PDB file of C-alpha atoms in Angstrom:
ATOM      1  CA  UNK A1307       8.011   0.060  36.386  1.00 90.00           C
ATOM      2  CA  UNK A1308       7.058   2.285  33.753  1.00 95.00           C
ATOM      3  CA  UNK A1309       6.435   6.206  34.734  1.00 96.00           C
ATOM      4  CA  UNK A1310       3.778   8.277  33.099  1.00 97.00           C
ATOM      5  CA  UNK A1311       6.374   9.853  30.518  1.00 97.00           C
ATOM      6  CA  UNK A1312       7.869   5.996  29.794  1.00 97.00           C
ATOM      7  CA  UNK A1313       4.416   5.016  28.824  1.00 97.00           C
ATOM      8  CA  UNK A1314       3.638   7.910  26.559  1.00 97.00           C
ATOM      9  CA  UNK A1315       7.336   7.809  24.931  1.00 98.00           C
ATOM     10  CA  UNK A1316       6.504   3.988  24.509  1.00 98.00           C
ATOM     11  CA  UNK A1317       3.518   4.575  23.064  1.00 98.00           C
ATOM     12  CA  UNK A1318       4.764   6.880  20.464  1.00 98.00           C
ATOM     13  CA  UNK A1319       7.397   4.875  19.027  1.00 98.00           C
ATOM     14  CA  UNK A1320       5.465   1.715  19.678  1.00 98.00           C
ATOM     15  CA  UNK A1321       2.969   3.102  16.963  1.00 98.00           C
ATOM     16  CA  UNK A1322       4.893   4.939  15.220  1.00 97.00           C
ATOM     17  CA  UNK A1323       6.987   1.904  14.149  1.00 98.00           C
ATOM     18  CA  UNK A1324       4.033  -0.140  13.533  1.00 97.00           C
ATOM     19  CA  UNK A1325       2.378   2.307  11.448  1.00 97.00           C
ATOM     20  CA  UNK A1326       5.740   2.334   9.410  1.00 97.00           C
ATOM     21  CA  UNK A1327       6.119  -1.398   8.808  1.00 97.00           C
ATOM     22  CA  UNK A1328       2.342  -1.482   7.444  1.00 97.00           C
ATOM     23  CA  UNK A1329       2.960   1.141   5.327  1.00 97.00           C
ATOM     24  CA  UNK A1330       6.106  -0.619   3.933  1.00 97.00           C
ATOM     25  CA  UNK A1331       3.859  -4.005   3.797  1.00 97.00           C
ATOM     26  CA  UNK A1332       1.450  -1.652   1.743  1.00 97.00           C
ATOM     27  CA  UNK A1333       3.798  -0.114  -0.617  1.00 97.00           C
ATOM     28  CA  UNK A1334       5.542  -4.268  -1.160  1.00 97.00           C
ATOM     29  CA  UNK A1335       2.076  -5.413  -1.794  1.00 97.00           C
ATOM     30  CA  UNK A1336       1.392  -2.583  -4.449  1.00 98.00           C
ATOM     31  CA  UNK A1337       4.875  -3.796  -6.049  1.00 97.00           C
ATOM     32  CA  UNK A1338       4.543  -7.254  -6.012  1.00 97.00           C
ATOM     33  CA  UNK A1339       0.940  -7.333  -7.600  1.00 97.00           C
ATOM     34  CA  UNK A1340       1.945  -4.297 -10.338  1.00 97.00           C
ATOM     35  CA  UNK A1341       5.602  -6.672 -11.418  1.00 97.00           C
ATOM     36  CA  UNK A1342       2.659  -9.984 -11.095  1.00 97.00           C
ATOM     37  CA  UNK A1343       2.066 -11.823 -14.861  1.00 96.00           C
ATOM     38  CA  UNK A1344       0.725 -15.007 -13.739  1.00 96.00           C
ATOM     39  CA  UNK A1345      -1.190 -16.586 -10.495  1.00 95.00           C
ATOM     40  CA  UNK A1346       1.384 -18.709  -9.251  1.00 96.00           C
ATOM     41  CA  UNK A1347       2.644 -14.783  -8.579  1.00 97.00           C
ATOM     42  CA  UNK A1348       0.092 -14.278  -7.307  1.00 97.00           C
ATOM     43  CA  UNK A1349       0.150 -17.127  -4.989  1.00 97.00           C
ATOM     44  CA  UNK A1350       3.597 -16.465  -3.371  1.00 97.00           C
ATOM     45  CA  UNK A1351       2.056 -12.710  -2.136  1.00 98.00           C
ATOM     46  CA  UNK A1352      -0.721 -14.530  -0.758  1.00 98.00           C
ATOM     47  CA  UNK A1353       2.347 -16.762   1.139  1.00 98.00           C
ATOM     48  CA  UNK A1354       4.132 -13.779   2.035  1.00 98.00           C
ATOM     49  CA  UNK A1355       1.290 -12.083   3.526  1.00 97.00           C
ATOM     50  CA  UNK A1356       0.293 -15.290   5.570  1.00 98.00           C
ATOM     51  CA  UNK A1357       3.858 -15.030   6.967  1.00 97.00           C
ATOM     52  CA  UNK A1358       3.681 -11.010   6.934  1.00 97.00           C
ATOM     53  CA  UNK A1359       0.302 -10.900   9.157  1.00 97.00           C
ATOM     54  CA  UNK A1360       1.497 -13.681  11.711  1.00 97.00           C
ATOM     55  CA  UNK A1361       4.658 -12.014  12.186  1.00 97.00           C
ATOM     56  CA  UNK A1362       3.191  -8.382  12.856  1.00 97.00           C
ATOM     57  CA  UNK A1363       0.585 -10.243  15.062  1.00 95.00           C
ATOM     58  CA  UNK A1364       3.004 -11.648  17.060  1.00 96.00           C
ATOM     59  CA  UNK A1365       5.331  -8.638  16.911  1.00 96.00           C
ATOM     60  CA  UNK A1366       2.961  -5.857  18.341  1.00 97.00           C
ATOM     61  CA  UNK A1367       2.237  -7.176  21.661  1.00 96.00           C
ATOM     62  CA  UNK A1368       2.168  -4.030  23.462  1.00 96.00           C
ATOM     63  CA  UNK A1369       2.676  -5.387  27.164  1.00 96.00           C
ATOM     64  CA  UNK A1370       4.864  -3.914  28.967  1.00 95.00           C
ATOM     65  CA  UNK A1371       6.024  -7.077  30.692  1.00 94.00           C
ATOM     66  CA  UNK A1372       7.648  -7.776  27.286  1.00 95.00           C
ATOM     67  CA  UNK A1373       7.658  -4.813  25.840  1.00 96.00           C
ATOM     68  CA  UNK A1374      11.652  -4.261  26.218  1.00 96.00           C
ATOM     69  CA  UNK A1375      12.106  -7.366  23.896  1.00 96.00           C
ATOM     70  CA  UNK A1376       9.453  -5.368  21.231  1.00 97.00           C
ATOM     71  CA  UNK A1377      11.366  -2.912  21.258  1.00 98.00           C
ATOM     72  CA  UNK A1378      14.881  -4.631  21.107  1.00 97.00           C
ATOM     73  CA  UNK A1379      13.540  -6.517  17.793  1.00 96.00           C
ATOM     74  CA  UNK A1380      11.897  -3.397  16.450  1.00 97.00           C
ATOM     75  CA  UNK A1381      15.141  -1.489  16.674  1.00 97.00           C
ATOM     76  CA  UNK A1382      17.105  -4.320  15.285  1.00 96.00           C
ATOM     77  CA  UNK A1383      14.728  -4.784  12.284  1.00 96.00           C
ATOM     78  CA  UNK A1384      14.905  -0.888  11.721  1.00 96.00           C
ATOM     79  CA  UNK A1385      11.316   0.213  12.473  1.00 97.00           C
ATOM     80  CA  UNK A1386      12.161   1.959  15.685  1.00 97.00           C
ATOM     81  CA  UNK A1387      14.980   4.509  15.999  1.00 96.00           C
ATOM     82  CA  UNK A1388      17.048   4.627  19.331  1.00 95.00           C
ATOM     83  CA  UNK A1389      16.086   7.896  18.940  1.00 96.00           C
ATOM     84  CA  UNK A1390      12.236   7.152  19.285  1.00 97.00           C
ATOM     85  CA  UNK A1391      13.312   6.100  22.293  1.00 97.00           C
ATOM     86  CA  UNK A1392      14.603   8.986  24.182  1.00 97.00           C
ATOM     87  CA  UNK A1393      12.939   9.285  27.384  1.00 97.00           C
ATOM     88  CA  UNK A1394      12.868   5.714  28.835  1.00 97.00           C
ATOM     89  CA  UNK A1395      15.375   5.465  32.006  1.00 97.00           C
ATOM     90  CA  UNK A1396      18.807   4.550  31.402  1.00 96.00           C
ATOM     91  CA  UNK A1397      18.477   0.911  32.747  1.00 96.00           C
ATOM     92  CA  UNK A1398      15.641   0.171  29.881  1.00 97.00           C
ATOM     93  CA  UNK A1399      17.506   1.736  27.272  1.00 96.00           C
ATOM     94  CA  UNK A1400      20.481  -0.875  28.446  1.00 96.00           C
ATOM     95  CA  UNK A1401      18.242  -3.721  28.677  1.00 95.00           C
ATOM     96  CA  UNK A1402      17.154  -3.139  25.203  1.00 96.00           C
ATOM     97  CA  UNK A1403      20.554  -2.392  23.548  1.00 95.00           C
ATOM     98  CA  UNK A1404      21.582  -5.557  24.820  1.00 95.00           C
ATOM     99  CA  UNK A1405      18.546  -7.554  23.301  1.00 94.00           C
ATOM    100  CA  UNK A1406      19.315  -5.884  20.413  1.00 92.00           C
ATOM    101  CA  UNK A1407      22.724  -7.003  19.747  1.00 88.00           C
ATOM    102  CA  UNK A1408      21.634 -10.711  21.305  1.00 81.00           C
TER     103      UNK A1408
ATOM    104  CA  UNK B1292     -16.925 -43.151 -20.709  1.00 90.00           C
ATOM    105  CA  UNK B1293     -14.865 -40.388 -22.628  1.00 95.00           C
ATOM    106  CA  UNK B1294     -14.179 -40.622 -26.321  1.00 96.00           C
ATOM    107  CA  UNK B1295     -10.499 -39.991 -26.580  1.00 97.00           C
ATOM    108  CA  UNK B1296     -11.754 -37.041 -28.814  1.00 97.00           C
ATOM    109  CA  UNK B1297     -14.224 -35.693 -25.536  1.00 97.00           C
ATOM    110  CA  UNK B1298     -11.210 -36.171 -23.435  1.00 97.00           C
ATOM    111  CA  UNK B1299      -9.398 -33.369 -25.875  1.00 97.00           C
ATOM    112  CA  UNK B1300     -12.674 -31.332 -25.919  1.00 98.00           C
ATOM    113  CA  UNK B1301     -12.911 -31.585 -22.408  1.00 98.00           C
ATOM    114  CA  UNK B1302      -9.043 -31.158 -21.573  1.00 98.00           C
ATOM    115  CA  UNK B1303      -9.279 -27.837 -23.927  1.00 98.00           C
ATOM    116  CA  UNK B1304     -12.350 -26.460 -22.264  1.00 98.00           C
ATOM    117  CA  UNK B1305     -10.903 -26.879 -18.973  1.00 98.00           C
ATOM    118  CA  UNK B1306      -7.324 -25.635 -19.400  1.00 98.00           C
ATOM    119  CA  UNK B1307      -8.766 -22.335 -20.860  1.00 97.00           C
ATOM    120  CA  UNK B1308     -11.858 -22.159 -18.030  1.00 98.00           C
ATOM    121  CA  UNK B1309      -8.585 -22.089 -15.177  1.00 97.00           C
ATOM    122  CA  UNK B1310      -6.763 -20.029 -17.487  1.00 97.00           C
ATOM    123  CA  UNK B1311      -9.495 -17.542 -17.505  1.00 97.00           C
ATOM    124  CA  UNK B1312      -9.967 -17.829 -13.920  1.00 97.00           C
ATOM    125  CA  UNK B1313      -6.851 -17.014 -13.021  1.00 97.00           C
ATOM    126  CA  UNK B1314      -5.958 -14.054 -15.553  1.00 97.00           C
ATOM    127  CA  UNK B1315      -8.966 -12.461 -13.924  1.00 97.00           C
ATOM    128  CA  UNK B1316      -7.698 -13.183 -10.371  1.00 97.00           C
ATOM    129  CA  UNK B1317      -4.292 -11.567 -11.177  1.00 97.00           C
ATOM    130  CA  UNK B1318      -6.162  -8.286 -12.783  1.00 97.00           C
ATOM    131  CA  UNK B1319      -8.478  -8.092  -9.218  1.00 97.00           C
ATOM    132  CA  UNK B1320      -5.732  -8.545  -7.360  1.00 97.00           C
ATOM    133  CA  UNK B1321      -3.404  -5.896  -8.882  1.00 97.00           C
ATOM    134  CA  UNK B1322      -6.816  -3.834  -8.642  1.00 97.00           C
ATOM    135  CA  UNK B1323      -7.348  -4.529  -5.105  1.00 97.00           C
ATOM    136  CA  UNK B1324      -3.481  -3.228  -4.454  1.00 97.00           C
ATOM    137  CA  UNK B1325      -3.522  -0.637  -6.408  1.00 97.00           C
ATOM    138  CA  UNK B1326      -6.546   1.069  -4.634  1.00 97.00           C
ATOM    139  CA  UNK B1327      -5.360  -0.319  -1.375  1.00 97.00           C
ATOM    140  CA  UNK B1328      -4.364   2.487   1.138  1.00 96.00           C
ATOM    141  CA  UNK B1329      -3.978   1.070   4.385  1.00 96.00           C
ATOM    142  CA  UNK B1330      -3.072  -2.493   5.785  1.00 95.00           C
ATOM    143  CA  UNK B1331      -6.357  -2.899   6.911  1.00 96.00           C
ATOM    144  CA  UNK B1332      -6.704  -3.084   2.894  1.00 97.00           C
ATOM    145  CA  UNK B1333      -3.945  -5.202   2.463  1.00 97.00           C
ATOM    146  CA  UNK B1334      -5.680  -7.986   4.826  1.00 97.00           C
ATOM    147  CA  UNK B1335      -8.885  -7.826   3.411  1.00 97.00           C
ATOM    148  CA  UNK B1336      -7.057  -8.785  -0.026  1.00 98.00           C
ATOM    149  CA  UNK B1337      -5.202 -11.535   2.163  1.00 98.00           C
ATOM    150  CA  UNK B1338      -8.605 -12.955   3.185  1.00 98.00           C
ATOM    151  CA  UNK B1339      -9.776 -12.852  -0.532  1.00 98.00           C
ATOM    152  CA  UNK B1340      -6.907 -14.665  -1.630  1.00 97.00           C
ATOM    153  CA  UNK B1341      -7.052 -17.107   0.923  1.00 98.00           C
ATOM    154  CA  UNK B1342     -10.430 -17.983   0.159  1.00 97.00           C
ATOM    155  CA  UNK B1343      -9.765 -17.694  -3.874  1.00 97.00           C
ATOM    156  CA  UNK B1344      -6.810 -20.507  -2.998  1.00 97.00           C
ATOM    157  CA  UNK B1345      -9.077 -22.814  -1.629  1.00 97.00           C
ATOM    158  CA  UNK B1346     -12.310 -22.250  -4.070  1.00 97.00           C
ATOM    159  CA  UNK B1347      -9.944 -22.546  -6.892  1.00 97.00           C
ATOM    160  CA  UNK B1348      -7.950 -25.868  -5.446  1.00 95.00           C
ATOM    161  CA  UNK B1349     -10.922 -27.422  -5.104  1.00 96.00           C
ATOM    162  CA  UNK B1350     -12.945 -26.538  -8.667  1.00 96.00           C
ATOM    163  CA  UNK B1351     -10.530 -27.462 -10.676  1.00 97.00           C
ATOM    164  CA  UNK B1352     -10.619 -31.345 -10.120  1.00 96.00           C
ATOM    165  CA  UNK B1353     -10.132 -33.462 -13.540  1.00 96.00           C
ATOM    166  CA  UNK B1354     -11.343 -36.597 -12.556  1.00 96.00           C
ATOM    167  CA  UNK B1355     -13.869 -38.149 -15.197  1.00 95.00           C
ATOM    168  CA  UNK B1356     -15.697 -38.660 -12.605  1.00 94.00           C
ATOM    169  CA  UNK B1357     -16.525 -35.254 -11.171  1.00 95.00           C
ATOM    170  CA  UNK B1358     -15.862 -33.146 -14.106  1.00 96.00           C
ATOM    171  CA  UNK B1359     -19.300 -33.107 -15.358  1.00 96.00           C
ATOM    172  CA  UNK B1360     -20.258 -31.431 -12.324  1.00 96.00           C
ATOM    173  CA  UNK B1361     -16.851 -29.623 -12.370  1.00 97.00           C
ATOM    174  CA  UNK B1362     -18.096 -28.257 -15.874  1.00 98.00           C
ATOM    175  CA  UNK B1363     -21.866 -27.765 -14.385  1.00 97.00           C
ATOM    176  CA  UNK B1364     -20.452 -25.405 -11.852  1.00 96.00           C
ATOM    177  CA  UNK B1365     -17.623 -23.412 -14.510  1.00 97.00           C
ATOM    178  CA  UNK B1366     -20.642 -23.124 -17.176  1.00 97.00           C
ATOM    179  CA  UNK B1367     -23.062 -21.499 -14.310  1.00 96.00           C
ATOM    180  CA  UNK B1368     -19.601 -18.813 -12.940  1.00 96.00           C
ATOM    181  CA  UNK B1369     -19.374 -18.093 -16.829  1.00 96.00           C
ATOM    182  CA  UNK B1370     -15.587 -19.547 -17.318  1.00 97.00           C
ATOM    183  CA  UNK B1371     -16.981 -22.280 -19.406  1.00 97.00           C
ATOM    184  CA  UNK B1372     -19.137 -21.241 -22.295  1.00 96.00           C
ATOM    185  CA  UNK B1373     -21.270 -24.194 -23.693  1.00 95.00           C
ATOM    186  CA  UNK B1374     -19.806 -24.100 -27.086  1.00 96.00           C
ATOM    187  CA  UNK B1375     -16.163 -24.775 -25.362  1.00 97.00           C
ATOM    188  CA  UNK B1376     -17.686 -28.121 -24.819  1.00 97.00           C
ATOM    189  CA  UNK B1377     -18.793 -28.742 -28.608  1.00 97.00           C
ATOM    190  CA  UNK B1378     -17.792 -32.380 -29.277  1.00 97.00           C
ATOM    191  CA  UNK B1379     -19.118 -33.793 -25.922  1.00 97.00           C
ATOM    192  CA  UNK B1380     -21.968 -36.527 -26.482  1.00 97.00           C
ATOM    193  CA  UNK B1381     -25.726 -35.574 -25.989  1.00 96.00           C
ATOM    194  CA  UNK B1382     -26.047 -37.288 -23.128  1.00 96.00           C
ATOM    195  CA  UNK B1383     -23.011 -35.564 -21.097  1.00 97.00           C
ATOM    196  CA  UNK B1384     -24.104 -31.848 -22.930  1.00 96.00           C
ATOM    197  CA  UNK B1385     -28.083 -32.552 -21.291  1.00 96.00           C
ATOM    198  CA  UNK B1386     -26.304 -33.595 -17.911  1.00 95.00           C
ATOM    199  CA  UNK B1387     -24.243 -30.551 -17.486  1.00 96.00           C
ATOM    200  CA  UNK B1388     -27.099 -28.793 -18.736  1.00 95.00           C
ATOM    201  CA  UNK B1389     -28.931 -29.783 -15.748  1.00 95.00           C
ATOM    202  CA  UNK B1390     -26.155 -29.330 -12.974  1.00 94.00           C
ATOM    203  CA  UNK B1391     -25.741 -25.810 -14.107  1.00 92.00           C
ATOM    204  CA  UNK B1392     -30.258 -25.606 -13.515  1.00 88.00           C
ATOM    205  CA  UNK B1393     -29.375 -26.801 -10.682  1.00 81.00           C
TER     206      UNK B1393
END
């Protein structure tokens, strides 16, 4: 169960790291097309962004019967801060320390 | 059938038609990113490219057997001018001529 406070801490760093890993994507894509010369350059962004868009799709699934696991690869992969975290109850910040480090 | 000097002409006119194509892809594309704020941006240069794959893959087809039609189609998009294909027979010239009226 997820109190009122959970949700809106949740919420927060739920967006907040999303909202960082697009801006990230942004600033990559800027890179990789300013460094392009030819297409075939242009072709491998187009396959990293095929990858890129699944993944986030499938990342950002903000339900909070898996949203401990979200969280335990966001925090692995750097977009969320324990920090962001601060207000879930102990138990969830366990449960997602030890996905983390599984 | 091809004269082995309209196979040169043709080779020639093509090679330069994909090279065009594609120099001007890499210049939208760095365009697109560079005037790209947002991820929602990013995507929408995702589904360009996606579709740019697949219009390109399938243009550029050099099979004797297509290729005035492939030539029809790059005269009309403006990748092929008509003097690229100096050294083609009449006969091809009037039917490419009419797949670009087309």
């Amino acid at each position: 169960m997820w109190s009122k406070n959970e949700k809106s801490v949740a919420r927060q760093a739920f967006d907040k790291a999303y909202e960082r890993e697009n801006k990230e994507l942004v600033n990559n894509i800027k890179e990789m097309a300013n460094t392009a010369k030819t297409s075939e350059d242009i072709w491998q962004l187009h396959d990293f962004l095929t990858e890129k868009r699944s993944e986030i799709d499938n990342k950002y699934n903000y339900r909070y019967s898996v949203l401990m696991f979200v969280f335990g690869r966001l925090v692995r992969e750097g977009w969320v801060a324990l920090d962001d975290l601060e207000g879930l109850s102990e138990d969830k910040i366990e449960k997602i320390k030890h996905i983390i480090n599984m």
